[in-house]
CSV table of C-alpha atoms in Angstrom, one decimal:
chain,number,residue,atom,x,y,z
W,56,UNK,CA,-0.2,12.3,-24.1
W,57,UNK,CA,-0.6,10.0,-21.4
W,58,UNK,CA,-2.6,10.8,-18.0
W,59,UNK,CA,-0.4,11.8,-15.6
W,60,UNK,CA,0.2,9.7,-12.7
W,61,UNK,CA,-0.7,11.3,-9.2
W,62,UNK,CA,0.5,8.8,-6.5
W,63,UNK,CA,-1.2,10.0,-2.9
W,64,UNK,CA,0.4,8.8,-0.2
W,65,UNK,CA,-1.7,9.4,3.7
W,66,UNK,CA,1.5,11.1,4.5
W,67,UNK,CA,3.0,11.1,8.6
W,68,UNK,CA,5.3,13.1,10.7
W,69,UNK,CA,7.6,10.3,10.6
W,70,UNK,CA,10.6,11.5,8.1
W,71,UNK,CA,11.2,7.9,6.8
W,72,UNK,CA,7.8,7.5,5.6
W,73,UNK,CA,8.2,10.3,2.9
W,74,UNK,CA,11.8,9.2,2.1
W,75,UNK,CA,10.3,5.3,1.1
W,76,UNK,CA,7.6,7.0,-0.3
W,77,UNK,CA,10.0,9.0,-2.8
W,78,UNK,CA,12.3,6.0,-2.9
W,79,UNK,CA,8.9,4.0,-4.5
W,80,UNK,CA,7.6,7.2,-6.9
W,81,UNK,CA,11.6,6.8,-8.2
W,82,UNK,CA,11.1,3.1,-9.0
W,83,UNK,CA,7.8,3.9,-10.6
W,84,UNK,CA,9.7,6.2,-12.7
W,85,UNK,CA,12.3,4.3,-13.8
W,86,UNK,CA,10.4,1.5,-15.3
W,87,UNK,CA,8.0,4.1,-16.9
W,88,UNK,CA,10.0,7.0,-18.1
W,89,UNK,CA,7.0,7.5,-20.7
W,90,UNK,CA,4.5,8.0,-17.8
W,91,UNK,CA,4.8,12.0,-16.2
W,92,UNK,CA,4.8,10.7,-12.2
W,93,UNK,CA,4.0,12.7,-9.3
W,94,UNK,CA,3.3,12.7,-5.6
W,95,UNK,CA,0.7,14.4,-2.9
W,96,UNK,CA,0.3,14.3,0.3
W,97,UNK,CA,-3.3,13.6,2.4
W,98,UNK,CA,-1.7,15.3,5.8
W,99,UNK,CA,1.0,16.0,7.4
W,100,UNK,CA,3.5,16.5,4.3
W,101,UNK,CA,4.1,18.3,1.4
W,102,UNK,CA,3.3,18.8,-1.4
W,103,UNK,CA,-0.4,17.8,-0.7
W,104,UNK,CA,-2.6,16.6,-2.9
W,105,UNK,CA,-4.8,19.7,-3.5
W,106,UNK,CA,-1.5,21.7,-4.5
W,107,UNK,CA,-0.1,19.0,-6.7
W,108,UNK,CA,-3.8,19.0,-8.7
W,109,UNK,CA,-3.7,22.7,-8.7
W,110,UNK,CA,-0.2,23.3,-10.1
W,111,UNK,CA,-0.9,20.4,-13.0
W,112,UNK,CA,-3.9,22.1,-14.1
W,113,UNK,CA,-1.7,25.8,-14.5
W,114,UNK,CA,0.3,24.0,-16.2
W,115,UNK,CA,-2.5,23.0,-19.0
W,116,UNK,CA,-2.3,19.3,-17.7
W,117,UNK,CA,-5.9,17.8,-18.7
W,118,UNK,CA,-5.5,14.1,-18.0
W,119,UNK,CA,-4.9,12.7,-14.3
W,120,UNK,CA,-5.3,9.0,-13.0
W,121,UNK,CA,-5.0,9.5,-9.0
W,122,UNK,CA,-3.7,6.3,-7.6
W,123,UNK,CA,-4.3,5.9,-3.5
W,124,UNK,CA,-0.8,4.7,-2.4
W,125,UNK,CA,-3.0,2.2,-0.1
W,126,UNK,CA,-3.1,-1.9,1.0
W,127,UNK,CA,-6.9,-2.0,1.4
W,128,UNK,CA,-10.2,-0.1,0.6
W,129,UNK,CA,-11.0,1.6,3.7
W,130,UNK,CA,-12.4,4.8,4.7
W,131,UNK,CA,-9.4,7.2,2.3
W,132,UNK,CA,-10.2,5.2,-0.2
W,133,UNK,CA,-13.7,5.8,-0.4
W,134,UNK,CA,-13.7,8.5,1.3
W,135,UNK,CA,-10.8,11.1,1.6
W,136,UNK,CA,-9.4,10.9,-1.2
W,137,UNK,CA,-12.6,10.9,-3.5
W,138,UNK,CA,-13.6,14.4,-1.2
W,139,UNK,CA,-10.1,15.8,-2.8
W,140,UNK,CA,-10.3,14.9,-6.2
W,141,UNK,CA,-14.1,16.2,-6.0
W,142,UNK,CA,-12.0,20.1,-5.2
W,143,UNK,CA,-9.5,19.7,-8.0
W,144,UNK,CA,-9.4,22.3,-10.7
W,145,UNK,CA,-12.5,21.5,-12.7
W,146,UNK,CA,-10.4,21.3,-15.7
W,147,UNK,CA,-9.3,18.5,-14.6
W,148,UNK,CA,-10.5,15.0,-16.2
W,149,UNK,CA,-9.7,13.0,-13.3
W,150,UNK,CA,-9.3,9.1,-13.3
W,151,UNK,CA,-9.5,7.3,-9.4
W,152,UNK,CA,-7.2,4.2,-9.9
W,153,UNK,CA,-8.2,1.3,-7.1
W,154,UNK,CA,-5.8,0.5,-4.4
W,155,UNK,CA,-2.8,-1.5,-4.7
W,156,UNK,CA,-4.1,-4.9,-2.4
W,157,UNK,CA,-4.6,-7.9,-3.0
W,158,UNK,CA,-2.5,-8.6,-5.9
W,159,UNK,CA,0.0,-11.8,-6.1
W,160,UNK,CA,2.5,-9.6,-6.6
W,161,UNK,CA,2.0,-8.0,-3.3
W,162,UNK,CA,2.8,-11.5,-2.1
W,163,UNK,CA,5.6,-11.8,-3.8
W,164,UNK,CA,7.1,-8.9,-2.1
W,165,UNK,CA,6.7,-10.3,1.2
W,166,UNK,CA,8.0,-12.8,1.0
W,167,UNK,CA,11.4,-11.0,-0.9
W,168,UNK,CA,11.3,-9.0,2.3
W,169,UNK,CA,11.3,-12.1,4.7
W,170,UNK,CA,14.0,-13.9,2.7
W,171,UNK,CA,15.9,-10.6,2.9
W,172,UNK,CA,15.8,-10.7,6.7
W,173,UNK,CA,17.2,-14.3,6.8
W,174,UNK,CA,14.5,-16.9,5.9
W,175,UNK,CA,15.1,-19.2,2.7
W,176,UNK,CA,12.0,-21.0,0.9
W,177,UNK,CA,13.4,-24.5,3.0
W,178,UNK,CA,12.3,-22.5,5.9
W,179,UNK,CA,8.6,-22.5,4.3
W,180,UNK,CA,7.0,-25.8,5.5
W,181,UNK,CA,8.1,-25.2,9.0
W,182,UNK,CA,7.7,-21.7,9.2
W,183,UNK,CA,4.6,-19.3,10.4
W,184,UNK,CA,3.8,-16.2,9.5
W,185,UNK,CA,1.7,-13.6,11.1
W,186,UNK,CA,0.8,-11.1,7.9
W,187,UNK,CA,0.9,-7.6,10.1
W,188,UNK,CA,-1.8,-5.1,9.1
W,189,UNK,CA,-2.1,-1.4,10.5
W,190,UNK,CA,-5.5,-2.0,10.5
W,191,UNK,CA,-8.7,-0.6,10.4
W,192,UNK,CA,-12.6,-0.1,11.5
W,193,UNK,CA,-13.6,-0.8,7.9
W,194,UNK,CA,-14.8,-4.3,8.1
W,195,UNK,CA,-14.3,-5.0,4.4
W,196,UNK,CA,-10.3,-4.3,4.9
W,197,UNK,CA,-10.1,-6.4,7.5
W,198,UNK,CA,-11.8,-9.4,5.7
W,199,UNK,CA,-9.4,-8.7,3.1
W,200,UNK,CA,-6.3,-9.2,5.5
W,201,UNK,CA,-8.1,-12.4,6.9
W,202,UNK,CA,-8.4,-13.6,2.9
W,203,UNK,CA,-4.7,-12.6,2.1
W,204,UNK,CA,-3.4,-14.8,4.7
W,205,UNK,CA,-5.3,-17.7,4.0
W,206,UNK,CA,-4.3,-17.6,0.2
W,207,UNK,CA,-1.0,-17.1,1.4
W,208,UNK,CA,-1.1,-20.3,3.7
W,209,UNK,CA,-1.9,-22.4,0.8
W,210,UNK,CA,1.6,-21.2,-0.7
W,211,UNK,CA,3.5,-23.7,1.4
W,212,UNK,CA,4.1,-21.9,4.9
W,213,UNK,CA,3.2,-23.8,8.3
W,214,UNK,CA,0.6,-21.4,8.9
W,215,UNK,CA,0.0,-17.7,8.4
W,216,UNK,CA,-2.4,-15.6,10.8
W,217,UNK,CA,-3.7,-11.9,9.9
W,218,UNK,CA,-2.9,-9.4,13.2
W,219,UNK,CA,-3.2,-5.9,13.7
W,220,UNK,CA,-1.9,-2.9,14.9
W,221,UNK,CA,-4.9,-0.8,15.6
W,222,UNK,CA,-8.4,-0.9,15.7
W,223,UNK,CA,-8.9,-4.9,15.2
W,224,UNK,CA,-7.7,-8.2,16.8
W,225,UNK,CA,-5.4,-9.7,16.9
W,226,UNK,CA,-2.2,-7.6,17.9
W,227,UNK,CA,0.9,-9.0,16.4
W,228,UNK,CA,2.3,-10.7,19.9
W,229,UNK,CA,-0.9,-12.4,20.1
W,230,UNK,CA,-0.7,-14.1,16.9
W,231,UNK,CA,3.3,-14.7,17.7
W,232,UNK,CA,2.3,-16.6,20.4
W,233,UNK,CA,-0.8,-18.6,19.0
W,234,UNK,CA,1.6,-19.7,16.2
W,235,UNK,CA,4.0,-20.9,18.9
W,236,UNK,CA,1.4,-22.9,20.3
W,237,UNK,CA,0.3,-24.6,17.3
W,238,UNK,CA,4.3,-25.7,17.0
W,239,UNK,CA,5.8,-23.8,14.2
W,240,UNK,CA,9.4,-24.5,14.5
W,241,UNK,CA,9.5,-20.8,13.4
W,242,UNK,CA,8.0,-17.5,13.9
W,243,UNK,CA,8.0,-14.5,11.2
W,244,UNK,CA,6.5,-11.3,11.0
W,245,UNK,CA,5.5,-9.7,7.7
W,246,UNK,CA,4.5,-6.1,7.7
W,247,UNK,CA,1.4,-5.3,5.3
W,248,UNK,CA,3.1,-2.1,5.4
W,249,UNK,CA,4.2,0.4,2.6
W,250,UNK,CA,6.3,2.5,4.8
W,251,UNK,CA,7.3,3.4,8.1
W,252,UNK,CA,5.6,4.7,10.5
W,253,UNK,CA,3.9,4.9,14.0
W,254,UNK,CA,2.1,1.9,13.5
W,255,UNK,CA,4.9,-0.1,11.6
W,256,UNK,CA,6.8,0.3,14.9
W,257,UNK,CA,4.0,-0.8,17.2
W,258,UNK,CA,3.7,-3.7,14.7
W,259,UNK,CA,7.9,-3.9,15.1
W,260,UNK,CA,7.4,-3.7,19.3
W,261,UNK,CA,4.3,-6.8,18.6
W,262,UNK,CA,7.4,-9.1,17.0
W,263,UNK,CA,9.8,-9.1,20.0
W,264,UNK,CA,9.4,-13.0,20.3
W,265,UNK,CA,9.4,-13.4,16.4
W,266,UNK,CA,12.3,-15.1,15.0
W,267,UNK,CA,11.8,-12.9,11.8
W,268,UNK,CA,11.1,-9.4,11.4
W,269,UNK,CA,10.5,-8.3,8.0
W,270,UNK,CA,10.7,-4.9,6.2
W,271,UNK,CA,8.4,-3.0,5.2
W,272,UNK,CA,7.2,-3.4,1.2
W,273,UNK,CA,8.7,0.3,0.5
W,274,UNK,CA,10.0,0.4,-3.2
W,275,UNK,CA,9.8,-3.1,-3.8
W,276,UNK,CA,9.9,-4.0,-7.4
W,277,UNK,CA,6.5,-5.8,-7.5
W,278,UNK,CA,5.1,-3.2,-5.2
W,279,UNK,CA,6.0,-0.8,-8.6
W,280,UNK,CA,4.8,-3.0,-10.8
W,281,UNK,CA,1.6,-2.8,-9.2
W,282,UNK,CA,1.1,0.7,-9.3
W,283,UNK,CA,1.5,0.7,-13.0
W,284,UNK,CA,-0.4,-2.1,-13.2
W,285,UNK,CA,-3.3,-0.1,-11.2
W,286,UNK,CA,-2.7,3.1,-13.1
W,287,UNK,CA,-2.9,1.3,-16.7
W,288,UNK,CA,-6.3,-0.4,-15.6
W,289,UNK,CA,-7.6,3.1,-15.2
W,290,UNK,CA,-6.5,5.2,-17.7
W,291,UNK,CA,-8.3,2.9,-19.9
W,292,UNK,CA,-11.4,3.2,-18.1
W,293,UNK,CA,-14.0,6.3,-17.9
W,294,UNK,CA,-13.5,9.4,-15.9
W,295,UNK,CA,-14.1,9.6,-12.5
W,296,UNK,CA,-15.5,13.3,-13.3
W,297,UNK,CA,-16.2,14.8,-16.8
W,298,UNK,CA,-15.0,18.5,-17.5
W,299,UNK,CA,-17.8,20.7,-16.0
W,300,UNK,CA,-18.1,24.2,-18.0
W,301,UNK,CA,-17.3,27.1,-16.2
């Protein structure tokens, strides 16, 4: 039998941030009908995460890879999420995948979704981007973002300048306006975003003077492929946590 996958997604009161994460899980399913798939929820939806973990293991489930539906390794990465998976039924042999960023893949699915919202690869050389984090006081993650975008620069866009929509600088409008300066004949915003949200939207409000707005990821095909990619590197790794005797 193969681990089960547990996808767990931060979760949000927004109703459309559920609904893409579903939308994803179902993508995930259909190019892995061999791999069991399920979902849990950190806050604010259900099922959580704890409940999901419980109702496998009454079920006689035995093999879990827990993959963090996350861009970056910040703080419910190494944190939150290995606190949960430290409470699960301790019959449980539990596997923590690592999250889904960087991969090239990731890459590619920006730039489906700015092509999507009107760009075309002629567009590239004359075309910045500002890559649209959410964010976050985890210095690592935002060294990541700053990496991503120069990687992505060497791709063939203009330019490409990381921004943020909480807790680091710059905010989207401000890197708008800096790629203005430096003449791009265009401006697009890619959201480093898997769903929608509170601070999708502020990162939506940041791109009023864009020429592009992108999508979020969502259930992009090489966002899927990267969860299976993450969940096949660890179910052929050791356990997170052997099965402790009662």
């Amino acid at each position: 039998m193969k681990p089960v996958l547990l996808v767990i997604a931060h979760g949000s009161r927004d109703p459309r941030h559920a609904a893409t994460v579903h939308a994803l899980v179902r993508r995930v399913r259909s190019l892995r009908p061999d791999v069991r798939v399920e979902t849990g929820f950190l806050d604010f939806n259900i099922p959580s995460v704890q409940g999901v973990l419980e109702s496998l293991a009454a079920e006689g489930v035995r093999d879990v890879v827990a993959l963090p539906l996350l861009l970056t390794r910040a703080f419910h990465a190494k944190a939150d999420i290995p606190a949960v998976l430290r409470d699960a039924p301790r019959q449980l042999r539990i596997r923590q995948a690592e999250v889904l960023g960087p991969s090239p893949l990731l890459l590619s699915a920006l730039e489906r979704r700015l092509y999507e919202a009107g760009l075309t690869p002629a567009d590239k050389s004359s075309t910045g981007i500002v890559l649209a984090s959410a964010g976050s006081t985890d210095p690592e993650a935002i060294a990541v973002i700053a990496d991503i975008a120069r990687e992505w620069r060497h791709t063939g866009w203009c330019a490409v300048r990381p921004a943020f929509a909480s807790a680091a600088l710059p905010r989207t409008e401000d890197a708008v306006r800096e790629l203005r300066a430096l003449g791009c004949a265009k401006v697009a915003v890619a959201p480093y975003v898997l769903a929608p949200g509170f601070l999708p939207d502020r990162i939506a409000r940041g791109a009023a003077e864009a020429d592009v707005l992108a999508g979020v990821l969502g259930p992009a095909p090489e966002v899927a492929r990267v969860l299976l990619l993450r969940y096949d590197a660890a179910a052929a790794r050791g356990l997170l946590r052997l099965t402790v005797s009662a």
